[in-house]
Structures are given as structure tokens and as C-alpha cells.
mmCIF file with all atom_site columns, C-alpha atoms in Angstrom:
data_model
loop_
_atom_site.group_PDB
_atom_site.id
_atom_site.type_symbol
_atom_site.label_atom_id
_atom_site.label_alt_id
_atom_site.label_comp_id
_atom_site.label_asym_id
_atom_site.label_entity_id
_atom_site.label_seq_id
_atom_site.pdbx_PDB_ins_code
_atom_site.Cartn_x
_atom_site.Cartn_y
_atom_site.Cartn_z
_atom_site.occupancy
_atom_site.B_iso_or_equiv
_atom_site.pdbx_formal_charge
_atom_site.auth_seq_id
_atom_site.auth_comp_id
_atom_site.auth_asym_id
_atom_site.auth_atom_id
_atom_site.pdbx_PDB_model_num
ATOM 1   C CA . THR A 1 1   ? -0.208  -25.957 20.459 1.00 0.00 ? 1   THR A CA 1
ATOM 2   C CA . ILE A 1 2   ? -3.812  -26.765 20.569 1.00 0.00 ? 2   ILE A CA 1
ATOM 3   C CA . GLU A 1 3   ? -3.759  -26.821 24.261 1.00 0.00 ? 3   GLU A CA 1
ATOM 4   C CA . GLU A 1 4   ? -2.331  -23.397 24.447 1.00 0.00 ? 4   GLU A CA 1
ATOM 5   C CA . VAL A 1 5   ? -4.855  -22.012 22.056 1.00 0.00 ? 5   VAL A CA 1
ATOM 6   C CA . GLU A 1 6   ? -7.710  -23.602 24.097 1.00 0.00 ? 6   GLU A CA 1
ATOM 7   C CA . ALA A 1 7   ? -6.282  -22.240 27.329 1.00 0.00 ? 7   ALA A CA 1
ATOM 8   C CA . LEU A 1 8   ? -6.329  -18.723 25.712 1.00 0.00 ? 8   LEU A CA 1
ATOM 9   C CA . ILE A 1 9   ? -9.774  -19.035 24.583 1.00 0.00 ? 9   ILE A CA 1
ATOM 10  C CA . ASN A 1 10  ? -10.810 -20.271 27.927 1.00 0.00 ? 10  ASN A CA 1
ATOM 11  C CA . MET A 1 11  ? -9.088  -17.159 29.528 1.00 0.00 ? 11  MET A CA 1
ATOM 12  C CA . TYR A 1 12  ? -10.828 -14.959 27.049 1.00 0.00 ? 12  TYR A CA 1
ATOM 13  C CA . ASN A 1 13  ? -14.274 -16.578 28.073 1.00 0.00 ? 13  ASN A CA 1
ATOM 14  C CA . LYS A 1 14  ? -13.598 -16.306 31.678 1.00 0.00 ? 14  LYS A CA 1
ATOM 15  C CA . ILE A 1 15  ? -12.577 -12.678 31.404 1.00 0.00 ? 15  ILE A CA 1
ATOM 16  C CA . THR A 1 16  ? -15.382 -11.628 29.063 1.00 0.00 ? 16  THR A CA 1
ATOM 17  C CA . GLY A 1 17  ? -18.163 -13.972 30.197 1.00 0.00 ? 17  GLY A CA 1
ATOM 18  C CA . SER A 1 18  ? -18.260 -15.250 26.501 1.00 0.00 ? 18  SER A CA 1
ATOM 19  C CA . LYS A 1 19  ? -19.015 -11.804 25.301 1.00 0.00 ? 19  LYS A CA 1
ATOM 20  C CA . VAL A 1 20  ? -16.570 -9.554  23.316 1.00 0.00 ? 20  VAL A CA 1
ATOM 21  C CA . MET A 1 21  ? -13.848 -7.761  25.127 1.00 0.00 ? 21  MET A CA 1
ATOM 22  C CA . ASP A 1 22  ? -13.341 -4.148  24.792 1.00 0.00 ? 22  ASP A CA 1
ATOM 23  C CA . THR A 1 23  ? -10.251 -2.266  24.778 1.00 0.00 ? 23  THR A CA 1
ATOM 24  C CA . SER A 1 24  ? -10.728 -1.042  28.382 1.00 0.00 ? 24  SER A CA 1
ATOM 25  C CA . VAL A 1 25  ? -10.787 -4.699  29.672 1.00 0.00 ? 25  VAL A CA 1
ATOM 26  C CA . MET A 1 26  ? -7.857  -5.584  27.573 1.00 0.00 ? 26  MET A CA 1
ATOM 27  C CA . ARG A 1 27  ? -5.965  -2.743  29.224 1.00 0.00 ? 27  ARG A CA 1
ATOM 28  C CA . ASP A 1 28  ? -6.839  -4.113  32.498 1.00 0.00 ? 28  ASP A CA 1
ATOM 29  C CA . VAL A 1 29  ? -5.657  -7.603  31.609 1.00 0.00 ? 29  VAL A CA 1
ATOM 30  C CA . LEU A 1 30  ? -2.376  -6.064  30.210 1.00 0.00 ? 30  LEU A CA 1
ATOM 31  C CA . HIS A 1 31  ? -1.824  -4.463  33.484 1.00 0.00 ? 31  HIS A CA 1
ATOM 32  C CA . ALA A 1 32  ? -3.008  -6.879  35.973 1.00 0.00 ? 32  ALA A CA 1
ATOM 33  C CA . ILE A 1 33  ? -1.971  -10.133 34.586 1.00 0.00 ? 33  ILE A CA 1
ATOM 34  C CA . PHE A 1 34  ? 1.138   -9.034  32.492 1.00 0.00 ? 34  PHE A CA 1
ATOM 35  C CA . GLN A 1 35  ? 2.283   -6.126  34.576 1.00 0.00 ? 35  GLN A CA 1
ATOM 36  C CA . LEU A 1 36  ? 2.512   -3.602  31.817 1.00 0.00 ? 36  LEU A CA 1
ATOM 37  C CA . SER A 1 37  ? 2.356   -0.146  33.327 1.00 0.00 ? 37  SER A CA 1
ATOM 38  C CA . ASN A 1 38  ? 3.077   2.447   30.737 1.00 0.00 ? 38  ASN A CA 1
ATOM 39  C CA . GLU A 1 39  ? -0.362  3.739   29.772 1.00 0.00 ? 39  GLU A CA 1
ATOM 40  C CA . LEU A 1 40  ? 0.813   5.025   26.285 1.00 0.00 ? 40  LEU A CA 1
ATOM 41  C CA . LEU A 1 41  ? 2.242   1.579   25.524 1.00 0.00 ? 41  LEU A CA 1
ATOM 42  C CA . ILE A 1 42  ? -0.796  -0.355  26.884 1.00 0.00 ? 42  ILE A CA 1
ATOM 43  C CA . GLU A 1 43  ? -2.926  1.828   24.613 1.00 0.00 ? 43  GLU A CA 1
ATOM 44  C CA . ARG A 1 44  ? -0.593  0.901   21.533 1.00 0.00 ? 44  ARG A CA 1
ATOM 45  C CA . VAL A 1 45  ? -0.657  -2.740  22.460 1.00 0.00 ? 45  VAL A CA 1
ATOM 46  C CA . CYS A 1 46  ? -4.432  -2.752  22.478 1.00 0.00 ? 46  CYS A CA 1
ATOM 47  C CA . GLN A 1 47  ? -4.428  -0.969  19.095 1.00 0.00 ? 47  GLN A CA 1
ATOM 48  C CA . VAL A 1 48  ? -2.022  -3.591  17.791 1.00 0.00 ? 48  VAL A CA 1
ATOM 49  C CA . PHE A 1 49  ? -4.086  -6.452  19.171 1.00 0.00 ? 49  PHE A CA 1
ATOM 50  C CA . ASP A 1 50  ? -7.242  -4.871  17.670 1.00 0.00 ? 50  ASP A CA 1
ATOM 51  C CA . LYS A 1 51  ? -6.498  -5.850  13.910 1.00 0.00 ? 51  LYS A CA 1
ATOM 52  C CA . ASP A 1 52  ? -9.873  -4.447  12.582 1.00 0.00 ? 52  ASP A CA 1
ATOM 53  C CA . GLN A 1 53  ? -9.623  -1.210  14.791 1.00 0.00 ? 53  GLN A CA 1
ATOM 54  C CA . ASP A 1 54  ? -13.132 -1.587  15.866 1.00 0.00 ? 54  ASP A CA 1
ATOM 55  C CA . GLY A 1 55  ? -12.441 -0.846  19.544 1.00 0.00 ? 55  GLY A CA 1
ATOM 56  C CA . LEU A 1 56  ? -13.033 -4.379  20.472 1.00 0.00 ? 56  LEU A CA 1
ATOM 57  C CA . ILE A 1 57  ? -10.733 -7.417  20.891 1.00 0.00 ? 57  ILE A CA 1
ATOM 58  C CA . SER A 1 58  ? -12.418 -10.559 19.593 1.00 0.00 ? 58  SER A CA 1
ATOM 59  C CA . GLU A 1 59  ? -11.659 -14.051 20.587 1.00 0.00 ? 59  GLU A CA 1
ATOM 60  C CA . GLU A 1 60  ? -9.416  -14.576 17.553 1.00 0.00 ? 60  GLU A CA 1
ATOM 61  C CA . GLU A 1 61  ? -7.684  -11.190 18.102 1.00 0.00 ? 61  GLU A CA 1
ATOM 62  C CA . PHE A 1 62  ? -6.864  -12.060 21.593 1.00 0.00 ? 62  PHE A CA 1
ATOM 63  C CA . VAL A 1 63  ? -5.552  -15.603 20.900 1.00 0.00 ? 63  VAL A CA 1
ATOM 64  C CA . SER A 1 64  ? -3.428  -14.125 17.942 1.00 0.00 ? 64  SER A CA 1
ATOM 65  C CA . GLY A 1 65  ? -2.090  -11.330 19.797 1.00 0.00 ? 65  GLY A CA 1
ATOM 66  C CA . LEU A 1 66  ? -1.203  -13.340 22.981 1.00 0.00 ? 66  LEU A CA 1
ATOM 67  C CA . SER A 1 67  ? 0.285   -15.984 20.917 1.00 0.00 ? 67  SER A CA 1
ATOM 68  C CA . VAL A 1 68  ? 2.907   -13.608 19.767 1.00 0.00 ? 68  VAL A CA 1
ATOM 69  C CA . PHE A 1 69  ? 2.969   -11.635 22.915 1.00 0.00 ? 69  PHE A CA 1
ATOM 70  C CA . LEU A 1 70  ? 3.697   -14.937 25.063 1.00 0.00 ? 70  LEU A CA 1
ATOM 71  C CA . LYS A 1 71  ? 5.384   -17.190 22.732 1.00 0.00 ? 71  LYS A CA 1
ATOM 72  C CA . GLY A 1 72  ? 6.104   -15.653 19.411 1.00 0.00 ? 72  GLY A CA 1
ATOM 73  C CA . THR A 1 73  ? 9.394   -16.323 17.540 1.00 0.00 ? 73  THR A CA 1
ATOM 74  C CA . LEU A 1 74  ? 12.057  -13.505 17.609 1.00 0.00 ? 74  LEU A CA 1
ATOM 75  C CA . GLU A 1 75  ? 10.806  -12.287 14.183 1.00 0.00 ? 75  GLU A CA 1
ATOM 76  C CA . GLU A 1 76  ? 7.305   -12.118 15.412 1.00 0.00 ? 76  GLU A CA 1
ATOM 77  C CA . LYS A 1 77  ? 8.116   -10.291 18.448 1.00 0.00 ? 77  LYS A CA 1
ATOM 78  C CA . ILE A 1 78  ? 10.249  -7.783  16.397 1.00 0.00 ? 78  ILE A CA 1
ATOM 79  C CA . LYS A 1 79  ? 7.423   -7.141  14.123 1.00 0.00 ? 79  LYS A CA 1
ATOM 80  C CA . TYR A 1 80  ? 4.932   -6.810  17.125 1.00 0.00 ? 80  TYR A CA 1
ATOM 81  C CA . CYS A 1 81  ? 7.231   -4.395  18.947 1.00 0.00 ? 81  CYS A CA 1
ATOM 82  C CA . PHE A 1 82  ? 7.766   -2.216  15.843 1.00 0.00 ? 82  PHE A CA 1
ATOM 83  C CA . CYS A 1 83  ? 3.868   -1.901  15.385 1.00 0.00 ? 83  CYS A CA 1
ATOM 84  C CA . VAL A 1 84  ? 3.587   -0.934  18.931 1.00 0.00 ? 84  VAL A CA 1
ATOM 85  C CA . TYR A 1 85  ? 6.295   1.924   18.440 1.00 0.00 ? 85  TYR A CA 1
ATOM 86  C CA . ASP A 1 86  ? 4.992   3.097   14.935 1.00 0.00 ? 86  ASP A CA 1
ATOM 87  C CA . HIS A 1 87  ? 2.211   5.104   16.467 1.00 0.00 ? 87  HIS A CA 1
ATOM 88  C CA . ASN A 1 88  ? 0.742   6.282   13.206 1.00 0.00 ? 88  ASN A CA 1
ATOM 89  C CA . GLY A 1 89  ? 0.962   3.220   11.187 1.00 0.00 ? 89  GLY A CA 1
ATOM 90  C CA . ASP A 1 90  ? 3.327   4.582   8.467  1.00 0.00 ? 90  ASP A CA 1
ATOM 91  C CA . GLN A 1 91  ? 5.943   1.864   8.660  1.00 0.00 ? 91  GLN A CA 1
ATOM 92  C CA . MET A 1 92  ? 8.490   4.298   10.244 1.00 0.00 ? 92  MET A CA 1
ATOM 93  C CA . VAL A 1 93  ? 9.162   5.298   13.664 1.00 0.00 ? 93  VAL A CA 1
ATOM 94  C CA . SER A 1 94  ? 9.865   8.947   13.458 1.00 0.00 ? 94  SER A CA 1
ATOM 95  C CA . LYS A 1 95  ? 11.934  11.125  15.836 1.00 0.00 ? 95  LYS A CA 1
ATOM 96  C CA . GLU A 1 96  ? 8.669   12.531  17.175 1.00 0.00 ? 96  GLU A CA 1
ATOM 97  C CA . GLU A 1 97  ? 7.401   9.130   17.747 1.00 0.00 ? 97  GLU A CA 1
ATOM 98  C CA . ILE A 1 98  ? 10.613  8.150   19.634 1.00 0.00 ? 98  ILE A CA 1
ATOM 99  C CA . GLN A 1 99  ? 10.361  11.484  21.655 1.00 0.00 ? 99  GLN A CA 1
ATOM 100 C CA . GLN A 1 100 ? 6.745   10.892  22.596 1.00 0.00 ? 100 GLN A CA 1
ATOM 101 C CA . GLN A 1 101 ? 7.550   7.406   23.742 1.00 0.00 ? 101 GLN A CA 1
ATOM 102 C CA . LEU A 1 102 ? 10.553  8.232   25.840 1.00 0.00 ? 102 LEU A CA 1
ATOM 103 C CA . LYS A 1 103 ? 8.794   11.122  27.537 1.00 0.00 ? 103 LYS A CA 1
ATOM 104 C CA . SER A 1 104 ? 6.134   8.673   28.660 1.00 0.00 ? 104 SER A CA 1
ATOM 105 C CA . PHE A 1 105 ? 8.526   6.958   30.941 1.00 0.00 ? 105 PHE A CA 1
ATOM 106 C CA . VAL A 1 106 ? 11.220  9.751   32.011 1.00 0.00 ? 106 VAL A CA 1
ATOM 107 C CA . ILE A 1 107 ? 10.204  10.675  35.398 1.00 0.00 ? 107 ILE A CA 1
ATOM 108 C CA . ASN A 1 108 ? 11.345  12.494  38.366 1.00 0.00 ? 108 ASN A CA 1
ATOM 109 C CA . ILE A 1 109 ? 13.166  15.255  36.155 1.00 0.00 ? 109 ILE A CA 1
ATOM 110 C CA . PRO A 1 110 ? 12.076  18.903  36.644 1.00 0.00 ? 110 PRO A CA 1
ATOM 111 C CA . SER A 1 111 ? 10.765  20.353  33.447 1.00 0.00 ? 111 SER A CA 1
ATOM 112 C CA . GLY A 1 112 ? 12.429  23.097  31.600 1.00 0.00 ? 112 GLY A CA 1
ATOM 113 C CA . GLU A 1 113 ? 15.612  23.137  29.718 1.00 0.00 ? 113 GLU A CA 1
ATOM 114 C CA . GLU A 1 114 ? 17.258  20.268  31.430 1.00 0.00 ? 114 GLU A CA 1
ATOM 115 C CA . TYR A 1 115 ? 14.349  17.987  30.700 1.00 0.00 ? 115 TYR A CA 1
ATOM 116 C CA . PHE A 1 116 ? 14.265  18.758  27.098 1.00 0.00 ? 116 PHE A CA 1
ATOM 117 C CA . ASP A 1 117 ? 18.047  18.241  26.784 1.00 0.00 ? 117 ASP A CA 1
ATOM 118 C CA . ILE A 1 118 ? 17.639  14.696  28.391 1.00 0.00 ? 118 ILE A CA 1
ATOM 119 C CA . ILE A 1 119 ? 14.930  13.717  26.125 1.00 0.00 ? 119 ILE A CA 1
ATOM 120 C CA . LYS A 1 120 ? 16.930  15.029  23.071 1.00 0.00 ? 120 LYS A CA 1
ATOM 121 C CA . ASP A 1 121 ? 19.903  13.051  24.284 1.00 0.00 ? 121 ASP A CA 1
ATOM 122 C CA . LEU A 1 122 ? 17.821  9.936   24.661 1.00 0.00 ? 122 LEU A CA 1
ATOM 123 C CA . VAL A 1 123 ? 16.361  10.424  21.141 1.00 0.00 ? 123 VAL A CA 1
ATOM 124 C CA . ASP A 1 124 ? 19.614  10.836  19.723 1.00 0.00 ? 124 ASP A CA 1
ATOM 125 C CA . PHE A 1 125 ? 20.872  7.643   21.463 1.00 0.00 ? 125 PHE A CA 1
ATOM 126 C CA . VAL A 1 126 ? 18.144  5.596   20.139 1.00 0.00 ? 126 VAL A CA 1
ATOM 127 C CA . LEU A 1 127 ? 18.459  6.920   16.684 1.00 0.00 ? 127 LEU A CA 1
ATOM 128 C CA . ARG A 1 128 ? 22.164  6.120   16.591 1.00 0.00 ? 128 ARG A CA 1
ATOM 129 C CA . ARG A 1 129 ? 21.374  2.464   17.762 1.00 0.00 ? 129 ARG A CA 1
ATOM 130 C CA . LEU A 1 130 ? 18.384  1.803   15.560 1.00 0.00 ? 130 LEU A CA 1
ATOM 131 C CA . ASP A 1 131 ? 18.590  4.187   12.535 1.00 0.00 ? 131 ASP A CA 1
ATOM 132 C CA . ASN A 1 132 ? 21.084  2.167   10.405 1.00 0.00 ? 132 ASN A CA 1
ATOM 133 C CA . ASP A 1 133 ? 20.610  4.091   7.120  1.00 0.00 ? 133 ASP A CA 1
ATOM 134 C CA . ARG A 1 134 ? 20.826  7.437   9.085  1.00 0.00 ? 134 ARG A CA 1
ATOM 135 C CA . ASP A 1 135 ? 17.693  9.054   7.420  1.00 0.00 ? 135 ASP A CA 1
ATOM 136 C CA . GLY A 1 136 ? 16.341  10.311  10.734 1.00 0.00 ? 136 GLY A CA 1
ATOM 137 C CA . ARG A 1 137 ? 13.809  7.714   11.293 1.00 0.00 ? 137 ARG A CA 1
ATOM 138 C CA . VAL A 1 138 ? 13.725  3.976   11.923 1.00 0.00 ? 138 VAL A CA 1
ATOM 139 C CA . SER A 1 139 ? 12.263  1.649   9.295  1.00 0.00 ? 139 SER A CA 1
ATOM 140 C CA . TYR A 1 140 ? 11.304  -1.793  10.134 1.00 0.00 ? 140 TYR A CA 1
ATOM 141 C CA . ASP A 1 141 ? 14.403  -3.036  8.331  1.00 0.00 ? 141 ASP A CA 1
ATOM 142 C CA . ASP A 1 142 ? 16.549  -0.664  10.501 1.00 0.00 ? 142 ASP A CA 1
ATOM 143 C CA . TYR A 1 143 ? 14.739  -1.790  13.660 1.00 0.00 ? 143 TYR A CA 1
ATOM 144 C CA . ALA A 1 144 ? 15.057  -5.610  12.862 1.00 0.00 ? 144 ALA A CA 1
ATOM 145 C CA . ALA A 1 145 ? 18.589  -5.719  11.870 1.00 0.00 ? 145 ALA A CA 1
ATOM 146 C CA . SER A 1 146 ? 19.413  -3.596  15.158 1.00 0.00 ? 146 SER A CA 1
ATOM 147 C CA . VAL A 1 147 ? 17.557  -6.075  17.306 1.00 0.00 ? 147 VAL A CA 1
ATOM 148 C CA . ILE A 1 148 ? 18.898  -9.135  15.753 1.00 0.00 ? 148 ILE A CA 1
ATOM 149 C CA . SER A 1 149 ? 22.458  -7.910  16.347 1.00 0.00 ? 149 SER A CA 1
ATOM 150 C CA . GLU A 1 150 ? 21.781  -6.670  19.876 1.00 0.00 ? 150 GLU A CA 1
ATOM 151 C CA . PRO A 1 151 ? 18.428  -8.321  21.405 1.00 0.00 ? 151 PRO A CA 1
ATOM 152 C CA . LEU A 1 152 ? 18.438  -5.976  24.372 1.00 0.00 ? 152 LEU A CA 1
ATOM 153 C CA . LEU A 1 153 ? 17.252  -3.185  21.954 1.00 0.00 ? 153 LEU A CA 1
ATOM 154 C CA . MET A 1 154 ? 13.878  -4.884  21.329 1.00 0.00 ? 154 MET A CA 1
ATOM 155 C CA . GLU A 1 155 ? 12.223  -2.971  23.986 1.00 0.00 ? 155 GLU A CA 1
ATOM 156 C CA . VAL A 1 156 ? 14.444  0.161   24.032 1.00 0.00 ? 156 VAL A CA 1
ATOM 157 C CA . LEU A 1 157 ? 11.329  2.319   23.727 1.00 0.00 ? 157 LEU A CA 1
ATOM 158 C CA . GLY A 1 158 ? 9.498   0.781   26.476 1.00 0.00 ? 158 GLY A CA 1
ATOM 159 C CA . SER A 1 159 ? 8.108   -2.626  27.792 1.00 0.00 ? 159 SER A CA 1
ATOM 160 C CA . CYS A 1 160 ? 5.430   -3.899  25.415 1.00 0.00 ? 160 CYS A CA 1
ATOM 161 C CA . LEU A 1 161 ? 6.134   -7.624  26.083 1.00 0.00 ? 161 LEU A CA 1
ATOM 162 C CA . PRO A 1 162 ? 5.348   -9.488  29.445 1.00 0.00 ? 162 PRO A CA 1
ATOM 163 C CA . ASP A 1 163 ? 8.300   -9.870  31.779 1.00 0.00 ? 163 ASP A CA 1
ATOM 164 C CA . ILE A 1 164 ? 9.593   -13.459 31.438 1.00 0.00 ? 164 ILE A CA 1
ATOM 165 C CA . THR A 1 165 ? 9.079   -14.241 34.938 1.00 0.00 ? 165 THR A CA 1
ATOM 166 C CA . VAL A 1 166 ? 5.277   -13.536 34.313 1.00 0.00 ? 166 VAL A CA 1
ATOM 167 C CA . THR A 1 167 ? 5.141   -15.777 31.401 1.00 0.00 ? 167 THR A CA 1
ATOM 168 C CA . TYR A 1 168 ? 6.778   -18.639 33.025 1.00 0.00 ? 168 TYR A CA 1
ATOM 169 C CA . LYS A 1 169 ? 5.276   -18.871 36.638 1.00 0.00 ? 169 LYS A CA 1
#
């Protein structure tokens, strides 16, 4: 709605003092206000918000990104999450990208063979759930179909949307 857009613009201006926001400030916003905690995911969210990749989040990018982030349709959120997980922007989430993402939130496991076995098992599990055409990587169509049939898979590679309790307080 117009009121929601105006509220996001006001939020942007309060945070920036009517200047442009850099990604370090956006990272702080994502962490402090929306309680995202995974550094890799926060960095990826900033990159997805920063449409022109200039290292700054303009007012338009902020409003556009937060609109999807907070109130997007299922389709918009699927597209957004997929973009966050597609680290290199090749329209595929590779086994390596899945592995990198899973490593970023597997903690308290000693390194060594056991650690690598656990990561491999997790990667294999994610691929079994998301890679519908079994080509060893996850396309947007694979991801969207999987999430539509099982919505809990939307953030299987990590939280990149705010907790619902944060959005509706």
C-alpha cells in the first residue's frame, strides 16, 4: 500500500539521515531489526537488494527489497530466496554453493572426516529434495516446484527472510 511504502521511505531516511545507505549499514539493519544472523546470508541479501551492484542501497532498492522481504507473494519470495542462494548469479544453485551455504551454519562439529561426512550427507539430502531433474544442481524451476509442494523447503539453505514474529509485532 501507499502507507507501507511511505513507512519504508521514512525508515530509510531515519536510518540514513536522508543520505544513501551502504551495504555495511544494510547488514546492521538486517541483523538488528530483522534478526538475520548468518553473515554469508546477510551479505547475499545485501547483494540481492543492491540491484545495480554499486555497493549502495538506494531508497528505491531498499523499498523494493523490503517489500518482497516483508510482504512478498509466495512467488516473489521464492525468486528472492533463490537469488540469495545462487551466489554466482548463473541461475543455478550448484552443489558447491549448497555446500558453502551449509558449512556456514553447521557448528559444534569437530573438523575432520566426520565434519566432511556430515556436510556431504546434508548436501545430498538437499539435492534429493530440490533437484527434481537430477542433474546435480538446482535450477529456479526445480527450487520453485519443490517449495510450492513443500513450503518448509523455502529456507532450507538458511534463513534469508525475517522471522514472522519480527514482521508482525
